[in-house]
mmCIF file of C-alpha atoms in Angstrom:
data_model
loop_
_atom_site.group_PDB
_atom_site.id
_atom_site.type_symbol
_atom_site.label_atom_id
_atom_site.label_comp_id
_atom_site.label_asym_id
_atom_site.label_seq_id
_atom_site.Cartn_x
_atom_site.Cartn_y
_atom_site.Cartn_z
ATOM 1 C CA MET S 15 -11.251 10.422 12.909
ATOM 2 C CA LYS S 16 -11.706 8.779 9.520
ATOM 3 C CA ALA S 17 -12.136 10.171 6.011
ATOM 4 C CA GLY S 18 -13.449 7.666 3.482
ATOM 5 C CA ILE S 19 -12.432 7.715 -0.201
ATOM 6 C CA VAL S 20 -15.504 6.926 -2.304
ATOM 7 C CA GLY S 21 -16.476 6.920 -5.977
ATOM 8 C CA LEU S 22 -17.510 4.666 -8.833
ATOM 9 C CA PRO S 23 -15.268 1.663 -9.604
ATOM 10 C CA ASN S 24 -12.069 2.509 -11.476
ATOM 11 C CA VAL S 25 -11.944 6.294 -10.960
ATOM 12 C CA GLY S 26 -8.599 6.276 -9.105
ATOM 13 C CA LYS S 27 -9.580 5.727 -5.462
ATOM 14 C CA SER S 28 -6.982 3.065 -4.655
ATOM 15 C CA THR S 29 -4.247 4.922 -6.555
ATOM 16 C CA LEU S 30 -5.077 8.024 -4.487
ATOM 17 C CA PHE S 31 -5.065 5.966 -1.302
ATOM 18 C CA ASN S 32 -1.602 4.645 -2.168
ATOM 19 C CA CYS S 33 -0.332 8.201 -2.744
ATOM 20 C CA LEU S 34 -1.651 9.350 0.616
ATOM 21 C CA SER S 35 -0.705 6.407 2.783
ATOM 22 C CA ASN S 36 2.077 4.537 0.952
ATOM 23 C CA ALA S 37 0.129 1.432 2.002
ATOM 24 C CA LYS S 38 0.138 -0.062 -1.528
ATOM 25 C CA ALA S 39 -3.476 -1.163 -1.783
ATOM 26 C CA GLN S 40 -4.204 -3.257 -4.870
ATOM 27 C CA SER S 41 -4.852 -0.988 -7.849
ATOM 28 C CA ALA S 42 -5.810 -2.299 -11.295
ATOM 29 C CA ASN S 43 -7.766 -1.502 -14.427
ATOM 30 C CA PHE S 44 -10.982 -3.364 -13.605
ATOM 31 C CA PRO S 45 -14.073 -2.666 -11.453
ATOM 32 C CA PHE S 46 -14.247 -3.845 -7.828
ATOM 33 C CA CYS S 47 -10.491 -4.221 -7.536
ATOM 34 C CA THR S 48 -10.942 -3.094 -3.926
ATOM 35 C CA ILE S 49 -13.352 -5.245 -1.906
ATOM 36 C CA GLU S 50 -12.324 -5.009 1.733
ATOM 37 C CA PRO S 51 -11.670 -1.408 2.849
ATOM 38 C CA ASN S 52 -8.009 -0.487 3.245
ATOM 39 C CA ILE S 53 -7.109 1.843 6.107
ATOM 40 C CA GLY S 54 -4.010 4.046 6.152
ATOM 41 C CA VAL S 55 -2.785 6.342 8.934
ATOM 42 C CA VAL S 56 -1.629 9.466 7.116
ATOM 43 C CA ASN S 57 0.652 12.186 8.521
ATOM 44 C CA VAL S 58 -0.714 15.723 8.204
ATOM 45 C CA PRO S 59 1.952 17.898 6.496
ATOM 46 C CA ASP S 60 2.678 20.934 8.690
ATOM 47 C CA HIS S 61 5.625 23.293 8.147
ATOM 48 C CA ARG S 62 5.168 24.591 11.716
ATOM 49 C CA LEU S 63 6.221 21.219 13.122
ATOM 50 C CA GLU S 64 9.400 21.347 11.025
ATOM 51 C CA LYS S 65 10.180 24.851 12.321
ATOM 52 C CA LEU S 66 9.650 23.814 15.944
ATOM 53 C CA GLU S 67 11.939 20.825 15.378
ATOM 54 C CA GLU S 68 14.597 23.195 14.040
ATOM 55 C CA LEU S 69 14.313 25.469 17.110
ATOM 56 C CA VAL S 70 13.998 22.816 19.845
ATOM 57 C CA ASN S 71 16.142 19.980 18.373
ATOM 58 C CA PRO S 72 14.155 17.233 20.160
ATOM 59 C CA GLU S 73 14.894 13.500 20.325
ATOM 60 C CA ARG S 74 11.800 12.772 18.219
ATOM 61 C CA VAL S 75 9.010 14.490 16.284
ATOM 62 C CA ILE S 76 5.445 13.173 16.037
ATOM 63 C CA PRO S 77 3.041 14.710 13.487
ATOM 64 C CA ALA S 78 -0.745 14.799 13.593
ATOM 65 C CA THR S 79 -2.475 12.014 11.646
ATOM 66 C CA VAL S 80 -5.747 11.254 9.870
ATOM 67 C CA ASP S 81 -7.145 7.807 9.075
ATOM 68 C CA ILE S 82 -7.906 7.437 5.356
ATOM 69 C CA VAL S 83 -10.192 4.572 4.297
ATOM 70 C CA ASP S 84 -10.269 3.245 0.716
ATOM 71 C CA ILE S 85 -13.802 1.894 0.231
ATOM 72 C CA ALA S 86 -15.052 -0.439 -2.510
ATOM 73 C CA GLY S 87 -16.515 1.197 -5.623
ATOM 74 C CA LEU S 88 -20.264 1.762 -5.772
ATOM 75 C CA VAL S 89 -22.643 1.141 -8.686
ATOM 76 C CA LYS S 90 -26.293 1.874 -9.487
ATOM 77 C CA GLY S 91 -28.552 -0.160 -7.234
ATOM 78 C CA ALA S 92 -26.076 -0.253 -4.328
ATOM 79 C CA SER S 93 -28.786 0.901 -1.897
ATOM 80 C CA LYS S 94 -30.668 -2.290 -2.812
ATOM 81 C CA GLY S 95 -27.571 -4.468 -2.497
ATOM 82 C CA GLU S 96 -26.255 -4.374 -6.074
ATOM 83 C CA GLY S 97 -22.502 -4.886 -6.546
ATOM 84 C CA LEU S 98 -20.946 -4.535 -3.113
ATOM 85 C CA GLY S 99 -23.637 -2.060 -2.118
ATOM 86 C CA ASN S 100 -24.549 -3.020 1.439
ATOM 87 C CA GLN S 101 -20.903 -3.565 2.366
ATOM 88 C CA PHE S 102 -19.900 -0.251 0.787
ATOM 89 C CA LEU S 103 -22.649 1.670 2.558
ATOM 90 C CA GLY S 104 -21.832 0.057 5.886
ATOM 91 C CA ASN S 105 -18.169 1.034 5.510
ATOM 92 C CA ILE S 106 -18.907 4.631 4.577
ATOM 93 C CA ARG S 107 -21.332 5.059 7.473
ATOM 94 C CA GLU S 108 -18.407 4.434 9.828
ATOM 95 C CA THR S 109 -16.384 7.376 8.460
ATOM 96 C CA ASP S 110 -16.579 10.998 9.618
ATOM 97 C CA ALA S 111 -16.110 12.688 6.224
ATOM 98 C CA ILE S 112 -16.186 11.760 2.546
ATOM 99 C CA LEU S 113 -13.478 12.233 -0.110
ATOM 100 C CA HIS S 114 -15.511 11.755 -3.314
ATOM 101 C CA VAL S 115 -13.231 10.993 -6.277
ATOM 102 C CA LEU S 116 -14.590 12.003 -9.702
ATOM 103 C CA ARG S 117 -12.915 10.996 -12.950
ATOM 104 C CA CYS S 118 -12.131 14.194 -14.875
ATOM 105 C CA PHE S 119 -9.750 12.867 -17.550
ATOM 106 C CA ASP S 120 -10.010 11.060 -20.888
ATOM 107 C CA ASP S 121 -7.998 7.871 -21.432
ATOM 108 C CA ASP S 122 -9.182 5.055 -23.698
ATOM 109 C CA ASN S 123 -6.847 2.672 -21.891
ATOM 110 C CA VAL S 124 -8.700 3.058 -18.576
ATOM 111 C CA VAL S 125 -12.186 1.551 -18.696
ATOM 112 C CA HIS S 126 -15.157 3.419 -17.216
ATOM 113 C CA VAL S 127 -17.875 1.348 -15.593
ATOM 114 C CA ASP S 128 -20.531 3.307 -17.561
ATOM 115 C CA GLY S 129 -18.587 3.388 -20.826
ATOM 116 C CA SER S 130 -17.871 7.143 -21.027
ATOM 117 C CA VAL S 131 -16.402 9.991 -18.974
ATOM 118 C CA ASP S 132 -19.036 12.182 -17.295
ATOM 119 C CA PRO S 133 -18.185 13.342 -13.750
ATOM 120 C CA ILE S 134 -21.623 14.904 -13.180
ATOM 121 C CA ARG S 135 -23.404 11.665 -14.063
ATOM 122 C CA ASP S 136 -20.957 9.787 -11.812
ATOM 123 C CA LYS S 137 -21.591 12.197 -8.944
ATOM 124 C CA GLU S 138 -25.366 11.889 -9.351
ATOM 125 C CA THR S 139 -25.128 8.083 -9.374
ATOM 126 C CA ILE S 140 -23.360 8.023 -6.024
ATOM 127 C CA ASP S 141 -25.463 10.835 -4.554
ATOM 128 C CA MET S 142 -28.665 8.989 -5.447
ATOM 129 C CA GLU S 143 -27.542 5.721 -3.873
ATOM 130 C CA LEU S 144 -26.462 7.467 -0.663
ATOM 131 C CA GLN S 145 -29.694 9.480 -0.578
ATOM 132 C CA LEU S 146 -31.782 6.311 -1.059
ATOM 133 C CA LYS S 147 -29.981 4.658 1.854
ATOM 134 C CA ASP S 148 -30.562 7.754 4.017
ATOM 135 C CA LEU S 149 -34.213 7.800 2.963
ATOM 136 C CA GLU S 150 -34.513 4.242 4.219
ATOM 137 C CA SER S 151 -33.066 5.295 7.601
ATOM 138 C CA VAL S 152 -35.350 8.347 7.879
ATOM 139 C CA GLU S 153 -38.467 6.347 6.986
ATOM 140 C CA LYS S 154 -37.696 3.738 9.657
ATOM 141 C CA LYS S 155 -37.323 6.455 12.270
ATOM 142 C CA LEU S 156 -40.482 8.222 11.053
ATOM 143 C CA ASP S 157 -42.564 5.080 11.563
ATOM 144 C CA LYS S 158 -41.667 5.093 15.257
ATOM 145 C CA VAL S 159 -42.044 8.857 15.678
ATOM 146 C CA LYS S 160 -45.463 8.978 14.007
ATOM 147 C CA ARG S 161 -46.880 6.534 16.545
ATOM 148 C CA ALA S 162 -45.672 8.742 19.398
ATOM 149 C CA ALA S 163 -46.944 11.885 17.645
ATOM 150 C CA LYS S 164 -50.464 10.433 17.394
ATOM 151 C CA THR S 165 -50.621 10.317 21.208
ATOM 152 C CA GLY S 166 -50.118 14.078 21.299
ATOM 153 C CA ASN S 167 -46.474 13.998 22.411
ATOM 154 C CA LYS S 168 -45.246 17.535 21.557
ATOM 155 C CA GLU S 169 -41.613 16.500 21.138
ATOM 156 C CA ALA S 170 -42.618 13.695 18.789
ATOM 157 C CA ILE S 171 -44.807 16.062 16.767
ATOM 158 C CA LYS S 172 -41.861 18.428 16.378
ATOM 159 C CA GLU S 173 -39.512 15.588 15.407
ATOM 160 C CA GLU S 174 -42.020 14.266 12.885
ATOM 161 C CA ALA S 175 -42.185 17.667 11.142
ATOM 162 C CA VAL S 176 -38.366 17.859 10.890
ATOM 163 C CA LEU S 177 -38.002 14.293 9.581
ATOM 164 C CA LEU S 178 -40.813 14.775 7.038
ATOM 165 C CA MET S 179 -38.972 17.825 5.713
ATOM 166 C CA VAL S 180 -35.714 15.833 5.468
ATOM 167 C CA LYS S 181 -37.599 12.987 3.744
ATOM 168 C CA GLU S 182 -39.124 15.329 1.138
ATOM 169 C CA ASN S 183 -35.715 16.806 0.326
ATOM 170 C CA LEU S 184 -34.077 13.388 -0.023
ATOM 171 C CA GLU S 185 -36.895 12.311 -2.346
ATOM 172 C CA ALA S 186 -36.149 15.433 -4.405
ATOM 173 C CA GLY S 187 -32.487 14.401 -4.730
ATOM 174 C CA ILE S 188 -31.098 16.863 -2.157
ATOM 175 C CA SER S 189 -28.405 15.594 0.232
ATOM 176 C CA VAL S 190 -28.930 16.223 3.947
ATOM 177 C CA ARG S 191 -25.877 18.496 4.185
ATOM 178 C CA ALA S 192 -27.589 20.908 1.747
ATOM 179 C CA ILE S 193 -30.918 20.998 3.635
ATOM 180 C CA GLU S 194 -31.608 24.055 5.786
ATOM 181 C CA VAL S 195 -32.466 22.697 9.225
ATOM 182 C CA GLY S 196 -32.397 24.756 12.434
ATOM 183 C CA LYS S 197 -29.240 24.180 14.468
ATOM 184 C CA ASP S 198 -31.079 22.795 17.509
ATOM 185 C CA ASP S 199 -33.424 20.630 15.424
ATOM 186 C CA LYS S 200 -30.495 19.193 13.500
ATOM 187 C CA LYS S 201 -28.576 18.379 16.659
ATOM 188 C CA GLU S 202 -31.605 16.774 18.338
ATOM 189 C CA PHE S 203 -33.396 14.996 15.503
ATOM 190 C CA VAL S 204 -31.105 14.633 12.456
ATOM 191 C CA SER S 205 -27.525 14.154 13.684
ATOM 192 C CA PRO S 206 -28.344 11.069 15.849
ATOM 193 C CA LEU S 207 -29.404 9.230 12.661
ATOM 194 C CA GLN S 208 -25.809 9.448 11.350
ATOM 195 C CA LEU S 209 -27.041 9.937 7.795
ATOM 196 C CA ILE S 210 -24.437 9.388 5.092
ATOM 197 C CA THR S 211 -25.293 12.496 3.036
ATOM 198 C CA ASP S 212 -25.005 14.628 6.174
ATOM 199 C CA LYS S 213 -21.270 13.946 6.329
ATOM 200 C CA PRO S 214 -18.986 16.750 5.080
ATOM 201 C CA VAL S 215 -17.635 16.080 1.578
ATOM 202 C CA LEU S 216 -14.548 17.054 -0.410
ATOM 203 C CA TYR S 217 -14.769 16.449 -4.167
ATOM 204 C CA VAL S 218 -11.469 15.240 -5.619
ATOM 205 C CA CYS S 219 -11.345 15.943 -9.367
ATOM 206 C CA ASN S 220 -8.929 13.365 -10.754
ATOM 207 C CA VAL S 221 -7.347 14.984 -13.841
ATOM 208 C CA ASP S 222 -4.478 14.165 -16.193
ATOM 209 C CA GLU S 223 -1.017 15.714 -15.848
ATOM 210 C CA ALA S 224 -1.763 18.565 -18.292
ATOM 211 C CA ALA S 225 -4.641 19.765 -16.090
ATOM 212 C CA ALA S 226 -2.845 19.393 -12.735
ATOM 213 C CA VAL S 227 -2.424 23.150 -12.213
ATOM 214 C CA SER S 228 -5.355 24.847 -13.929
ATOM 215 C CA GLY S 229 -7.979 22.097 -14.210
ATOM 216 C CA ASN S 230 -10.141 21.463 -17.296
ATOM 217 C CA ASP S 231 -13.726 21.587 -18.593
ATOM 218 C CA TYR S 232 -14.723 18.579 -16.495
ATOM 219 C CA VAL S 233 -13.551 20.393 -13.340
ATOM 220 C CA GLU S 234 -15.595 23.464 -14.271
ATOM 221 C CA GLN S 235 -18.655 21.236 -14.661
ATOM 222 C CA VAL S 236 -18.102 19.846 -11.152
ATOM 223 C CA LYS S 237 -17.735 23.345 -9.695
ATOM 224 C CA LYS S 238 -21.085 24.366 -11.178
ATOM 225 C CA ALA S 239 -22.813 21.179 -10.079
ATOM 226 C CA THR S 240 -21.636 21.509 -6.464
ATOM 227 C CA ALA S 241 -22.106 25.283 -6.066
ATOM 228 C CA ALA S 242 -25.220 24.849 -3.877
ATOM 229 C CA GLU S 243 -23.577 22.313 -1.568
ATOM 230 C CA ASN S 244 -21.545 22.958 1.530
ATOM 231 C CA ALA S 245 -18.567 21.213 -0.077
ATOM 232 C CA GLU S 246 -14.965 21.793 -1.107
ATOM 233 C CA ILE S 247 -13.255 20.857 -4.391
ATOM 234 C CA ILE S 248 -9.614 19.967 -4.992
ATOM 235 C CA VAL S 249 -7.969 19.229 -8.355
ATOM 236 C CA LEU S 250 -5.467 16.369 -8.313
ATOM 237 C CA ALA S 251 -3.599 14.463 -11.037
ATOM 238 C CA VAL S 252 -3.744 11.197 -9.115
ATOM 239 C CA GLY S 253 -1.656 9.171 -11.598
ATOM 240 C CA THR S 254 1.057 11.845 -11.611
ATOM 241 C CA GLU S 255 0.974 12.027 -7.797
ATOM 242 C CA ALA S 256 1.553 8.260 -7.773
ATOM 243 C CA ASP S 257 4.620 8.719 -10.000
ATOM 244 C CA ILE S 258 5.966 11.461 -7.703
ATOM 245 C CA SER S 259 5.493 9.313 -4.592
ATOM 246 C CA GLU S 260 7.566 6.536 -6.208
ATOM 247 C CA LEU S 261 10.647 8.779 -6.577
ATOM 248 C CA GLU S 262 13.329 7.957 -4.041
ATOM 249 C CA THR S 263 14.737 11.338 -3.065
ATOM 250 C CA TYR S 264 13.222 14.649 -1.974
ATOM 251 C CA GLU S 265 15.257 16.462 -4.643
ATOM 252 C CA GLU S 266 13.832 14.275 -7.432
ATOM 253 C CA ARG S 267 10.288 14.875 -6.201
ATOM 254 C CA GLN S 268 10.843 18.649 -6.046
ATOM 255 C CA LEU S 269 12.218 18.738 -9.611
ATOM 256 C CA PHE S 270 9.174 16.826 -10.852
ATOM 257 C CA LEU S 271 6.850 19.255 -9.056
ATOM 258 C CA GLU S 272 8.670 22.295 -10.443
ATOM 259 C CA ASP S 273 8.308 20.913 -13.976
ATOM 260 C CA LEU S 274 4.562 20.699 -13.377
ATOM 261 C CA GLY S 275 4.375 24.216 -11.909
ATOM 262 C CA LEU S 276 3.449 22.970 -8.430
ATOM 263 C CA ASP S 277 5.006 24.116 -5.160
ATOM 264 C CA GLU S 278 4.106 20.938 -3.234
ATOM 265 C CA PRO S 279 2.436 17.584 -3.900
ATOM 266 C CA GLY S 280 -1.309 17.886 -4.371
ATOM 267 C CA SER S 281 -1.662 14.958 -1.980
ATOM 268 C CA SER S 282 -0.312 17.188 0.825
ATOM 269 C CA LYS S 283 -2.980 19.779 0.091
ATOM 270 C CA LEU S 284 -5.599 17.035 0.075
ATOM 271 C CA ILE S 285 -4.549 15.689 3.475
ATOM 272 C CA ARG S 286 -4.721 19.166 5.011
ATOM 273 C CA ALA S 287 -8.103 19.732 3.349
ATOM 274 C CA ALA S 288 -9.366 16.435 4.812
ATOM 275 C CA TYR S 289 -8.114 17.505 8.259
ATOM 276 C CA THR S 290 -10.023 20.781 7.951
ATOM 277 C CA LEU S 291 -13.076 18.946 6.577
ATOM 278 C CA LEU S 292 -13.148 16.871 9.765
ATOM 279 C CA ASN S 293 -13.261 20.172 11.728
ATOM 280 C CA LEU S 294 -9.891 19.463 13.321
ATOM 281 C CA HIS S 295 -6.892 21.595 14.101
ATOM 282 C CA THR S 296 -3.571 21.303 15.894
ATOM 283 C CA TYR S 297 -1.783 22.390 19.027
ATOM 284 C CA PHE S 298 1.835 21.557 19.864
ATOM 285 C CA THR S 299 3.906 20.427 22.806
ATOM 286 C CA ALA S 300 7.614 21.175 22.545
ATOM 287 C CA GLY S 301 10.432 19.876 24.697
ATOM 288 C CA GLU S 302 13.855 18.258 24.460
ATOM 289 C CA LYS S 303 12.423 14.741 24.385
ATOM 290 C CA GLU S 304 9.611 15.395 21.926
ATOM 291 C CA VAL S 305 7.980 17.943 19.653
ATOM 292 C CA ARG S 306 4.477 16.756 18.878
ATOM 293 C CA ALA S 307 1.358 17.876 17.031
ATOM 294 C CA TRP S 308 -1.883 17.014 18.834
ATOM 295 C CA THR S 309 -5.218 16.793 17.044
ATOM 296 C CA ILE S 310 -8.291 18.401 18.618
ATOM 297 C CA PRO S 311 -11.721 19.495 17.374
ATOM 298 C CA VAL S 312 -12.041 23.186 16.532
ATOM 299 C CA GLY S 313 -13.532 24.852 19.633
ATOM 300 C CA ALA S 314 -11.930 22.494 22.184
ATOM 301 C CA THR S 315 -11.138 24.017 25.586
ATOM 302 C CA ALA S 316 -7.780 23.741 27.357
ATOM 303 C CA PRO S 317 -8.899 20.829 29.610
ATOM 304 C CA GLN S 318 -10.284 18.965 26.572
ATOM 305 C CA ALA S 319 -6.991 19.506 24.746
ATOM 306 C CA ALA S 320 -5.106 18.216 27.787
ATOM 307 C CA GLY S 321 -7.333 15.120 27.820
ATOM 308 C CA VAL S 322 -6.034 14.145 24.369
ATOM 309 C CA ILE S 323 -2.628 13.554 25.988
ATOM 310 C CA HIS S 324 -4.063 11.689 28.995
ATOM 311 C CA THR S 325 -7.451 11.599 30.713
ATOM 312 C CA ASP S 326 -5.748 12.460 34.033
ATOM 313 C CA PHE S 327 -4.585 15.756 32.506
ATOM 314 C CA GLU S 328 -8.212 16.706 31.902
ATOM 315 C CA LYS S 329 -9.557 15.429 35.246
ATOM 316 C CA GLY S 330 -6.916 17.226 37.286
ATOM 317 C CA PHE S 331 -6.499 20.290 35.053
ATOM 318 C CA ILE S 332 -5.210 23.364 36.919
ATOM 319 C CA ARG S 333 -3.994 25.693 34.162
ATOM 320 C CA ALA S 334 -2.336 25.840 30.759
ATOM 321 C CA GLU S 335 0.816 27.768 29.899
ATOM 322 C CA VAL S 336 0.343 28.953 26.322
ATOM 323 C CA ILE S 337 2.671 30.417 23.695
ATOM 324 C CA SER S 338 1.393 31.362 20.255
ATOM 325 C CA TYR S 339 3.307 29.678 17.437
ATOM 326 C CA ASN S 340 4.284 33.057 15.936
ATOM 327 C CA ASP S 341 5.733 34.247 19.254
ATOM 328 C CA TYR S 342 7.680 31.008 19.646
ATOM 329 C CA VAL S 343 9.244 31.465 16.205
ATOM 330 C CA THR S 344 9.856 35.199 16.693
ATOM 331 C CA PHE S 345 11.741 34.772 19.995
ATOM 332 C CA GLY S 346 13.289 31.405 19.165
ATOM 333 C CA SER S 347 12.859 29.544 22.470
ATOM 334 C CA GLU S 348 10.520 29.080 25.409
ATOM 335 C CA ILE S 349 12.933 30.864 27.762
ATOM 336 C CA LYS S 350 13.119 33.947 25.535
ATOM 337 C CA VAL S 351 9.326 33.979 25.157
ATOM 338 C CA LYS S 352 8.990 33.999 28.973
ATOM 339 C CA GLU S 353 11.569 36.779 29.276
ATOM 340 C CA ALA S 354 9.570 38.833 26.771
ATOM 341 C CA GLY S 355 6.390 38.308 28.819
ATOM 342 C CA LYS S 356 4.649 36.548 25.946
ATOM 343 C CA MET S 357 3.740 33.302 27.729
ATOM 344 C CA ARG S 358 0.093 33.349 28.852
ATOM 345 C CA VAL S 359 -1.533 31.436 31.702
ATOM 346 C CA GLU S 360 -5.006 30.233 30.708
ATOM 347 C CA GLY S 361 -7.776 28.532 32.676
ATOM 348 C CA LYS S 362 -10.531 25.996 32.086
ATOM 349 C CA ASP S 363 -12.571 28.196 29.740
ATOM 350 C CA TYR S 364 -9.745 28.936 27.307
ATOM 351 C CA VAL S 365 -10.551 27.826 23.734
ATOM 352 C CA VAL S 366 -7.363 26.481 22.181
ATOM 353 C CA LYS S 367 -6.214 28.203 19.000
ATOM 354 C CA ASP S 368 -4.654 26.450 16.020
ATOM 355 C CA GLY S 369 -0.875 26.417 16.489
ATOM 356 C CA ASP S 370 -0.771 27.101 20.242
ATOM 357 C CA VAL S 371 2.300 25.663 21.971
ATOM 358 C CA MET S 372 1.128 24.418 25.377
ATOM 359 C CA HIS S 373 2.216 23.039 28.749
ATOM 360 C CA PHE S 374 -0.414 21.726 31.165
ATOM 361 C CA ARG S 375 -0.361 21.853 34.952
ATOM 362 C CA PHE S 376 -2.554 19.250 36.624
ATOM 363 C CA ASN S 377 -3.059 17.430 39.908
ATOM 364 C CA VAL S 378 -4.847 14.086 40.352
#
């Protein structure tokens, strides 16, 4: 699963990417510094994994991960190929969620592609280009559907009505994620188009160090502007996060955070927020050889969760032995959990809960 970092040129995307992935993408004070997308595999911070490691003392520990993609900056006219428009839009279409970075700080030493700081204008610029690209996709599909609808095909008539409604909203500057479409209609007619503005979005307000904890007026403007959207907002001092990530020891990083009034790096909160944005959560396996976090979609059943380890586990699924994370920590070991009668045996219909510690029985 991929989350793409997007925004205008020079708003801090590559600096944020470096903080998250330690991949050291090129970052400089000029537009279009990033051309080819950089991809980083980022560990999802999870204190539960650390606790399980402490209890089990395994040979190795493997965290859950998310792919973060740093995509080239977008400018007005991108939907018509301006700047790196077509390349940008192709890259973002391949992601599952959007991390939209908005510049919410003043600094005369950092140039802005439009000459002044205005996060709402910046947001509207990107929204419009993405909406125009989606409009192009919807219109192409409508041309085909209309021909079928003219023959009296009931399904085509229904699809035409849904797509016309989506088209009208896009023309009015409303992103697909904010359009009220029936669940079945969306699944059947809208989702297959893989529209960019239908992807879930997290707005990252890039602030200066002074606003790292409480935000600023720019952040309040963003909150108001996004109130009608199904979107999350996180406040992050990206430049400060970059400084923290450069410190060599954990103790130095913690002292820096304490001085700022933060209990953990904002980048950790962002990674977890991206994980949630992708509608993912975690179950664990815990043994002497390995304690591991496994990533599954929210709502996955036990056989589907087993299939993440190996397809044979899903094909030959018999049952799952399940311990809740809280019970594991309370009793301190798998043996003591069993003795207390807290291990459950679950079948094929069991929906895995976030934090479950699981063993699978299978036969192929």
